[in-house]
PDB file of C-alpha atoms and ligand atoms in Angstrom:
ATOM      1  CA  MET C   1     -28.893  46.384 -25.329  1.00  0.00           C
ATOM      2  CA  THR C   2     -32.412  45.583 -24.203  1.00  0.00           C
ATOM      3  CA  SER C   3     -34.629  43.229 -26.186  1.00  0.00           C
ATOM      4  CA  GLU C   4     -36.676  46.221 -27.317  1.00  0.00           C
ATOM      5  CA  GLU C   5     -33.585  48.044 -28.613  1.00  0.00           C
ATOM      6  CA  THR C   6     -32.479  44.847 -30.352  1.00  0.00           C
ATOM      7  CA  LEU C   7     -35.789  44.520 -32.227  1.00  0.00           C
ATOM      8  CA  LYS C   8     -35.631  48.153 -33.302  1.00  0.00           C
ATOM      9  CA  GLU C   9     -32.046  47.768 -34.451  1.00  0.00           C
ATOM     10  CA  PHE C  10     -33.158  44.872 -36.662  1.00  0.00           C
ATOM     11  CA  ASN C  11     -36.128  46.888 -37.952  1.00  0.00           C
ATOM     12  CA  LEU C  12     -38.602  44.499 -36.424  1.00  0.00           C
ATOM     13  CA  ARG C  13     -41.886  45.574 -34.932  1.00  0.00           C
ATOM     14  CA  VAL C  14     -41.795  45.344 -31.148  1.00  0.00           C
ATOM     15  CA  THR C  15     -44.410  42.851 -29.953  1.00  0.00           C
ATOM     16  CA  LYS C  16     -44.960  41.308 -26.543  1.00  0.00           C
ATOM     17  CA  ILE C  17     -44.108  37.808 -27.671  1.00  0.00           C
ATOM     18  CA  ARG C  18     -40.926  38.853 -29.483  1.00  0.00           C
ATOM     19  CA  LEU C  19     -39.774  40.640 -26.344  1.00  0.00           C
ATOM     20  CA  ALA C  20     -40.698  37.639 -24.204  1.00  0.00           C
ATOM     21  CA  VAL C  21     -38.792  35.175 -26.416  1.00  0.00           C
ATOM     22  CA  LEU C  22     -35.692  37.390 -26.588  1.00  0.00           C
ATOM     23  CA  ASP C  23     -35.777  38.018 -22.845  1.00  0.00           C
ATOM     24  CA  SER C  24     -36.067  34.309 -22.065  1.00  0.00           C
ATOM     25  CA  LEU C  25     -33.194  33.381 -24.361  1.00  0.00           C
ATOM     26  CA  SER C  26     -30.992  36.265 -23.201  1.00  0.00           C
ATOM     27  CA  GLN C  27     -31.461  35.354 -19.554  1.00  0.00           C
ATOM     28  CA  SER C  28     -30.754  31.675 -20.090  1.00  0.00           C
ATOM     29  CA  VAL C  29     -27.187  30.385 -19.871  1.00  0.00           C
ATOM     30  CA  GLY C  30     -27.812  27.688 -22.454  1.00  0.00           C
ATOM     31  CA  ALA C  31     -30.231  27.134 -25.307  1.00  0.00           C
ATOM     32  CA  LEU C  32     -33.890  26.549 -24.477  1.00  0.00           C
ATOM     33  CA  SER C  33     -35.987  23.791 -25.974  1.00  0.00           C
ATOM     34  CA  TYR C  34     -39.211  24.557 -27.765  1.00  0.00           C
ATOM     35  CA  SER C  35     -41.270  22.899 -25.033  1.00  0.00           C
ATOM     36  CA  VAL C  36     -39.526  24.861 -22.281  1.00  0.00           C
ATOM     37  CA  LEU C  37     -40.188  28.094 -24.172  1.00  0.00           C
ATOM     38  CA  GLN C  38     -43.777  27.080 -24.746  1.00  0.00           C
ATOM     39  CA  GLU C  39     -44.255  26.384 -21.060  1.00  0.00           C
ATOM     40  CA  ALA C  40     -42.643  29.660 -20.005  1.00  0.00           C
ATOM     41  CA  LEU C  41     -44.678  31.628 -22.539  1.00  0.00           C
ATOM     42  CA  ASP C  42     -47.953  29.748 -22.258  1.00  0.00           C
ATOM     43  CA  LYS C  43     -50.013  32.937 -22.320  1.00  0.00           C
ATOM     44  CA  PHE C  44     -49.224  33.197 -26.052  1.00  0.00           C
ATOM     45  CA  ASP C  45     -50.710  30.745 -28.493  1.00  0.00           C
ATOM     46  CA  ARG C  46     -48.545  28.038 -30.033  1.00  0.00           C
ATOM     47  CA  THR C  47     -48.840  29.230 -33.609  1.00  0.00           C
ATOM     48  CA  THR C  48     -47.726  32.724 -32.643  1.00  0.00           C
ATOM     49  CA  LEU C  49     -44.774  31.320 -30.708  1.00  0.00           C
ATOM     50  CA  TYR C  50     -43.773  29.104 -33.616  1.00  0.00           C
ATOM     51  CA  ARG C  51     -44.002  32.000 -36.087  1.00  0.00           C
ATOM     52  CA  THR C  52     -42.069  34.278 -33.726  1.00  0.00           C
ATOM     53  CA  LEU C  53     -39.222  31.768 -33.524  1.00  0.00           C
ATOM     54  CA  LEU C  54     -39.096  31.594 -37.324  1.00  0.00           C
ATOM     55  CA  THR C  55     -39.127  35.390 -37.707  1.00  0.00           C
ATOM     56  CA  LEU C  56     -36.395  35.886 -35.130  1.00  0.00           C
ATOM     57  CA  SER C  57     -34.281  33.143 -36.768  1.00  0.00           C
ATOM     58  CA  ASP C  58     -34.796  34.627 -40.228  1.00  0.00           C
ATOM     59  CA  HIS C  59     -33.581  37.988 -39.011  1.00  0.00           C
ATOM     60  CA  GLY C  60     -30.495  36.695 -37.248  1.00  0.00           C
ATOM     61  CA  LEU C  61     -31.568  37.301 -33.667  1.00  0.00           C
ATOM     62  CA  ILE C  62     -31.807  33.689 -32.560  1.00  0.00           C
ATOM     63  CA  HIS C  63     -30.620  30.360 -33.935  1.00  0.00           C
ATOM     64  CA  LYS C  64     -31.555  26.738 -33.692  1.00  0.00           C
ATOM     65  CA  ALA C  65     -28.755  25.362 -31.554  1.00  0.00           C
ATOM     66  CA  TYR C  66     -29.716  21.730 -31.545  1.00  0.00           C
ATOM     67  CA  GLU C  67     -32.367  19.392 -32.801  1.00  0.00           C
ATOM     68  CA  ALA C  68     -33.177  15.920 -31.561  1.00  0.00           C
ATOM     69  CA  LYS C  69     -36.230  13.698 -31.490  1.00  0.00           C
ATOM     70  CA  GLY C  70     -38.350  16.423 -33.024  1.00  0.00           C
ATOM     71  CA  GLU C  71     -37.360  18.895 -30.321  1.00  0.00           C
ATOM     72  CA  SER C  72     -35.537  22.096 -31.264  1.00  0.00           C
ATOM     73  CA  TYR C  73     -33.371  24.145 -28.935  1.00  0.00           C
ATOM     74  CA  TYR C  74     -32.962  27.866 -29.516  1.00  0.00           C
ATOM     75  CA  ALA C  75     -30.258  30.316 -28.437  1.00  0.00           C
ATOM     76  CA  ARG C  76     -29.585  34.041 -28.848  1.00  0.00           C
ATOM     77  CA  CYS C  77     -27.373  35.165 -31.711  1.00  0.00           C
ATOM     78  CA  PHE C  78     -24.774  37.840 -31.410  1.00  0.00           C
ATOM     79  CA  GLY C  79     -23.282  39.380 -34.514  1.00  0.00           C
ATOM     80  CA  CYS C  80     -25.606  37.659 -37.003  1.00  0.00           C
ATOM     81  CA  THR C  81     -27.586  39.459 -39.680  1.00  0.00           C
ATOM     82  CA  GLY C  82     -30.797  38.620 -41.445  1.00  0.00           C
ATOM     83  CA  ILE C  83     -28.774  37.676 -44.493  1.00  0.00           C
ATOM     84  CA  ASP C  84     -26.719  35.032 -42.866  1.00  0.00           C
ATOM     85  CA  HIS C  85     -26.048  33.455 -39.561  1.00  0.00           C
ATOM     86  CA  ASN C  86     -22.404  33.438 -38.760  1.00  0.00           C
ATOM     87  CA  HIS C  87     -21.949  30.884 -36.048  1.00  0.00           C
ATOM     88  CA  GLU C  88     -18.390  30.202 -35.298  1.00  0.00           C
ATOM     89  CA  HIS C  89     -19.129  28.211 -32.234  1.00  0.00           C
ATOM     90  CA  LEU C  90     -20.099  24.695 -31.413  1.00  0.00           C
ATOM     91  CA  HIS C  91     -23.107  23.345 -29.589  1.00  0.00           C
ATOM     92  CA  LEU C  92     -22.524  21.213 -26.568  1.00  0.00           C
ATOM     93  CA  LYS C  93     -25.312  18.929 -25.502  1.00  0.00           C
ATOM     94  CA  CYS C  94     -24.712  18.082 -21.862  1.00  0.00           C
ATOM     95  CA  SER C  95     -24.761  14.348 -21.222  1.00  0.00           C
ATOM     96  CA  LYS C  96     -25.743  14.940 -17.598  1.00  0.00           C
ATOM     97  CA  CYS C  97     -28.301  17.746 -17.372  1.00  0.00           C
ATOM     98  CA  GLY C  98     -29.404  17.632 -21.022  1.00  0.00           C
ATOM     99  CA  GLY C  99     -28.823  21.362 -21.496  1.00  0.00           C
ATOM    100  CA  VAL C 100     -27.436  22.847 -24.708  1.00  0.00           C
ATOM    101  CA  GLU C 101     -24.705  25.485 -24.643  1.00  0.00           C
ATOM    102  CA  CYS C 102     -23.047  27.614 -27.309  1.00  0.00           C
ATOM    103  CA  VAL C 103     -19.272  27.211 -26.950  1.00  0.00           C
ATOM    104  CA  GLU C 104     -16.638  29.408 -28.608  1.00  0.00           C
ATOM    105  CA  ILE C 105     -14.130  27.658 -30.870  1.00  0.00           C
ATOM    106  CA  SER C 106     -10.466  28.572 -31.329  1.00  0.00           C
ATOM    107  CA  GLU C 107      -9.239  31.074 -33.926  1.00  0.00           C
ATOM    108  CA  GLN C 108      -7.267  28.235 -35.516  1.00  0.00           C
ATOM    109  CA  LEU C 109     -10.388  26.135 -36.023  1.00  0.00           C
ATOM    110  CA  LYS C 110     -12.269  29.151 -37.390  1.00  0.00           C
ATOM    111  CA  GLU C 111      -9.508  29.706 -39.946  1.00  0.00           C
ATOM    112  CA  ASN C 112      -9.527  26.045 -40.967  1.00  0.00           C
ATOM    113  CA  LEU C 113     -13.292  26.115 -41.461  1.00  0.00           C
ATOM    114  CA  ALA C 114     -13.105  29.352 -43.442  1.00  0.00           C
ATOM    115  CA  GLN C 115     -10.865  27.625 -45.980  1.00  0.00           C
ATOM    116  CA  LEU C 116     -13.375  24.873 -46.672  1.00  0.00           C
ATOM    117  CA  PRO C 117     -16.063  25.305 -49.330  1.00  0.00           C
ATOM    118  CA  PHE C 118     -18.956  24.757 -46.924  1.00  0.00           C
ATOM    119  CA  GLU C 119     -22.028  26.921 -46.915  1.00  0.00           C
ATOM    120  CA  GLU C 120     -22.991  26.071 -43.412  1.00  0.00           C
ATOM    121  CA  VAL C 121     -21.235  24.391 -40.532  1.00  0.00           C
ATOM    122  CA  ASN C 122     -22.854  22.862 -37.500  1.00  0.00           C
ATOM    123  CA  ILE C 123     -20.631  21.328 -34.869  1.00  0.00           C
ATOM    124  CA  TYR C 124     -22.191  19.316 -32.101  1.00  0.00           C
ATOM    125  CA  ALA C 125     -20.407  18.006 -29.087  1.00  0.00           C
ATOM    126  CA  LYS C 126     -21.577  15.822 -26.234  1.00  0.00           C
ATOM    127  CA  GLY C 127     -20.235  15.701 -22.711  1.00  0.00           C
ATOM    128  CA  PRO C 128     -20.663  17.365 -19.350  1.00  0.00           C
ATOM    129  CA  CYS C 129     -21.324  21.124 -19.505  1.00  0.00           C
ATOM    130  CA  ALA C 130     -19.263  23.559 -17.397  1.00  0.00           C
ATOM    131  CA  SER C 131     -21.609  23.393 -14.417  1.00  0.00           C
ATOM    132  CA  CYS C 132     -21.952  19.598 -14.505  1.00  0.00           C
ATOM    133  CA  ALA C 133     -18.211  19.047 -14.927  1.00  0.00           C
ATOM    134  CA  ALA C 134     -17.434  21.192 -11.892  1.00  0.00           C
TER     135      ALA C 134
HETATM  136 ZN1   ZN F 201     -27.183  33.492 -35.729  1.00  0.00          ZN
HETATM  137 ZN1   ZN F 202     -24.966  19.964 -17.624  1.00  0.00          ZN
HETATM  138 ZN1   ZN F 203     -25.278  28.661 -30.609  1.00  0.00          ZN
END
């Protein structure tokens, strides 16, 4: 599905910046930090970018994968809705390249988490990412 089709599917108006943000995140292997996004999309103003990230998060198209030292990292969502994000994966912050990746967790771990009375689960891991470990 293209970014344009995705926006339409979520009943969101198609704008240049929404397409640009979705394209950047879809093409990236890992999550992108706010400053990297800002640099890549510097033809849009900062307020618009910030609001776009909020809108896309609210509607379940992207999620905040990691947050540190005031810097947020964003990644594409798959299978989330505007009502709730359903992230059954963990976020790996690479200790070598500093990248952030979404990593699938086992069915067993998903089942264990489903039995706990949590409203939201965020699992962070630190270590070399797949490309740095190779
Ligand atoms: Zn999500
Ligand atoms: Zn790495
Ligand atoms: Zn993620």
